[in-house]
């Protein structure tokens, strides 16, 4: 199937808790299901642990000569349509995984990385939380739609901030 979760078979795989489908016909395809999370901290911890414990060791063992990143941001907590509310990733998570992939590229591929930016599916700006203790980085994308229309200086949304974090990590790896 084209996208994980589009068929009953892939949904069964994701909901089964299996680390991969281990199809001998496709030994280099790795599916890493993530269960639904309820907040940003839980989502980041789960995501990062799966990357560190499953993805990175297998990627290093494969020793790619080139790493191609298909950088989609539908796991962002503001892309409810893209991830069906299952994930709560933020810009720092995208920057972190890009750094990890660039590190593997430095180790095995002479730093060769190709990144294709995909985007997100349906990112809507959310109203700010009613607490003064918000992370200011998140604050910039938390503009209610009604305020965004009134404000002549459009603030960057979650997708723009995620892309910027990804590009920042790519640039750091290149220098």
Short mmCIF file of C-alpha atoms in Angstrom, two decimals:
data_model
loop_
_atom_site.label_atom_id
_atom_site.label_comp_id
_atom_site.label_asym_id
_atom_site.label_seq_id
_atom_site.Cartn_x
_atom_site.Cartn_y
_atom_site.Cartn_z
CA UNK A 1 0.00 0.00 0.00
CA UNK A 2 1.07 3.58 -0.69
CA UNK A 3 0.95 5.09 2.81
CA UNK A 4 1.13 3.26 6.15
CA UNK A 5 -2.34 2.75 7.52
CA UNK A 6 -4.16 2.82 4.17
CA UNK A 7 -4.99 -0.87 4.23
CA UNK A 8 -6.24 -3.31 6.82
CA UNK A 9 -2.95 -5.24 6.50
CA UNK A 10 -0.73 -2.29 7.36
CA UNK A 11 -3.07 -1.22 10.16
CA UNK A 12 -2.81 -4.73 11.65
CA UNK A 13 0.97 -4.48 11.46
CA UNK A 14 1.05 -1.08 13.15
CA UNK A 15 -1.42 -2.03 15.86
CA UNK A 16 0.21 -5.41 16.52
CA UNK A 17 3.29 -3.86 18.13
CA UNK A 18 5.62 -5.72 15.74
CA UNK A 19 8.86 -3.89 15.04
CA UNK A 20 8.70 -4.81 11.36
CA UNK A 21 6.95 -7.16 9.01
CA UNK A 22 10.25 -9.00 8.37
CA UNK A 23 9.28 -9.82 4.79
CA UNK A 24 12.26 -11.72 3.33
CA UNK A 25 11.42 -10.28 -0.11
CA UNK A 26 12.18 -6.80 1.26
CA UNK A 27 14.95 -7.17 3.85
CA UNK A 28 15.84 -3.47 3.89
CA UNK A 29 12.34 -2.17 4.58
CA UNK A 30 11.83 -1.38 8.23
CA UNK A 31 8.43 -0.55 9.67
CA UNK A 32 8.53 0.91 13.16
CA UNK A 33 5.05 1.36 14.58
CA UNK A 34 4.47 4.01 17.22
CA UNK A 35 1.48 3.76 19.51
CA UNK A 36 -0.79 6.71 20.19
CA UNK A 37 0.59 9.26 22.61
CA UNK A 38 -1.23 11.86 24.65
CA UNK A 39 1.31 14.68 24.95
CA UNK A 40 4.49 16.14 23.47
CA UNK A 41 6.86 14.70 26.08
CA UNK A 42 5.49 11.16 25.74
CA UNK A 43 5.52 11.40 21.96
CA UNK A 44 9.12 12.67 21.85
CA UNK A 45 10.32 9.99 24.26
CA UNK A 46 8.66 7.18 22.29
CA UNK A 47 9.80 8.52 18.92
CA UNK A 48 13.39 9.07 20.04
CA UNK A 49 13.66 5.71 21.79
CA UNK A 50 12.45 3.84 18.67
CA UNK A 51 14.89 5.77 16.50
CA UNK A 52 17.81 5.09 18.89
CA UNK A 53 16.96 1.46 19.66
CA UNK A 54 15.62 0.24 16.31
CA UNK A 55 16.29 2.53 13.36
CA UNK A 56 19.83 3.77 13.96
CA UNK A 57 21.42 0.38 14.75
CA UNK A 58 19.88 -1.19 11.65
CA UNK A 59 20.80 1.81 9.52
CA UNK A 60 24.40 1.66 10.71
CA UNK A 61 24.51 -2.10 10.08
CA UNK A 62 23.26 -1.49 6.53
CA UNK A 63 25.97 1.20 6.10
CA UNK A 64 24.34 3.27 3.37
CA UNK A 65 26.50 5.14 0.87
CA UNK A 66 23.82 7.83 0.59
CA UNK A 67 20.95 8.75 2.91
CA UNK A 68 17.78 10.06 1.33
CA UNK A 69 15.37 11.76 3.70
CA UNK A 70 11.74 12.09 2.74
CA UNK A 71 10.99 14.86 5.22
CA UNK A 72 7.29 14.89 5.96
CA UNK A 73 5.92 16.70 8.96
CA UNK A 74 2.54 15.03 9.35
CA UNK A 75 3.58 13.74 12.79
CA UNK A 76 3.51 17.32 14.09
CA UNK A 77 0.99 17.82 16.87
CA UNK A 78 -0.72 20.59 14.90
CA UNK A 79 -1.29 18.33 11.88
CA UNK A 80 -4.30 16.53 13.26
CA UNK A 81 -5.57 15.42 9.86
CA UNK A 82 -2.16 14.06 8.84
CA UNK A 83 -1.59 11.96 11.95
CA UNK A 84 -5.17 11.53 13.22
CA UNK A 85 -4.15 12.88 16.61
CA UNK A 86 -1.80 9.93 17.18
CA UNK A 87 1.41 11.91 17.46
CA UNK A 88 2.53 15.08 19.22
CA UNK A 89 5.94 15.80 17.68
CA UNK A 90 7.34 19.34 17.58
CA UNK A 91 10.11 21.12 15.67
CA UNK A 92 12.83 19.91 18.06
CA UNK A 93 11.95 16.30 17.23
CA UNK A 94 12.40 16.92 13.50
CA UNK A 95 15.68 18.71 14.08
CA UNK A 96 16.88 15.86 16.33
CA UNK A 97 16.12 13.05 13.86
CA UNK A 98 17.75 15.02 11.05
CA UNK A 99 20.87 15.38 13.22
CA UNK A 100 20.85 11.62 13.87
CA UNK A 101 20.53 10.79 10.17
CA UNK A 102 23.28 13.25 9.28
CA UNK A 103 25.53 11.62 11.87
CA UNK A 104 24.99 8.20 10.27
CA UNK A 105 25.65 9.77 6.86
CA UNK A 106 28.93 11.17 8.20
CA UNK A 107 29.91 7.73 9.50
CA UNK A 108 28.96 5.62 6.49
CA UNK A 109 28.28 7.83 3.49
CA UNK A 110 30.89 10.56 3.55
CA UNK A 111 28.16 12.93 4.72
CA UNK A 112 26.06 12.44 1.58
CA UNK A 113 22.43 13.33 2.31
CA UNK A 114 19.57 14.17 -0.03
CA UNK A 115 16.52 15.66 1.63
CA UNK A 116 13.18 16.11 -0.10
CA UNK A 117 10.73 18.27 1.79
CA UNK A 118 7.20 16.91 1.66
CA UNK A 119 5.31 19.08 4.11
CA UNK A 120 2.30 18.26 6.22
CA UNK A 121 -1.27 17.48 5.34
CA UNK A 122 -3.50 19.81 7.27
CA UNK A 123 -1.82 22.14 9.71
CA UNK A 124 -4.08 24.62 11.45
CA UNK A 125 -2.92 27.24 13.85
CA UNK A 126 -4.14 26.66 17.37
CA UNK A 127 -5.12 29.18 19.97
CA UNK A 128 -2.47 29.72 22.66
CA UNK A 129 -2.78 27.68 25.82
CA UNK A 130 -4.12 29.73 28.75
CA UNK A 131 -0.85 29.52 30.66
CA UNK A 132 1.97 32.05 30.83
CA UNK A 133 4.57 29.25 30.96
CA UNK A 134 4.49 28.40 27.25
CA UNK A 135 7.59 27.61 25.26
CA UNK A 136 8.19 30.76 23.20
CA UNK A 137 9.29 28.70 20.21
CA UNK A 138 5.83 27.13 20.11
CA UNK A 139 4.18 30.44 20.78
CA UNK A 140 4.93 31.75 17.31
CA UNK A 141 2.76 29.12 15.64
CA UNK A 142 -0.05 29.33 18.16
CA UNK A 143 -2.03 32.13 16.59
CA UNK A 144 -5.80 31.75 16.37
CA UNK A 145 -7.14 31.94 12.82
CA UNK A 146 -9.14 35.05 13.59
CA UNK A 147 -6.03 36.82 14.93
CA UNK A 148 -3.93 35.65 11.99
CA UNK A 149 -6.29 37.40 9.58
CA UNK A 150 -6.10 40.65 11.56
CA UNK A 151 -2.31 40.53 11.94
CA UNK A 152 -0.63 41.95 8.83
CA UNK A 153 2.69 40.32 9.78
CA UNK A 154 1.93 36.62 9.39
CA UNK A 155 3.84 34.51 11.88
CA UNK A 156 5.34 31.21 10.81
CA UNK A 157 3.22 28.15 11.44
CA UNK A 158 4.15 24.66 12.57
CA UNK A 159 5.06 23.48 9.09
CA UNK A 160 7.42 26.40 8.45
CA UNK A 161 9.05 25.98 11.85
CA UNK A 162 9.47 22.22 11.30
CA UNK A 163 11.07 22.79 7.90
CA UNK A 164 13.37 25.43 9.41
CA UNK A 165 14.46 23.02 12.17
CA UNK A 166 15.15 20.30 9.58
CA UNK A 167 17.16 22.66 7.37
CA UNK A 168 19.07 23.98 10.41
CA UNK A 169 20.26 20.45 11.21
CA UNK A 170 21.22 19.83 7.57
CA UNK A 171 23.19 23.08 7.47
CA UNK A 172 24.97 22.26 10.75
CA UNK A 173 25.98 18.86 9.38
CA UNK A 174 27.31 20.47 6.20
CA UNK A 175 29.58 22.85 8.11
#
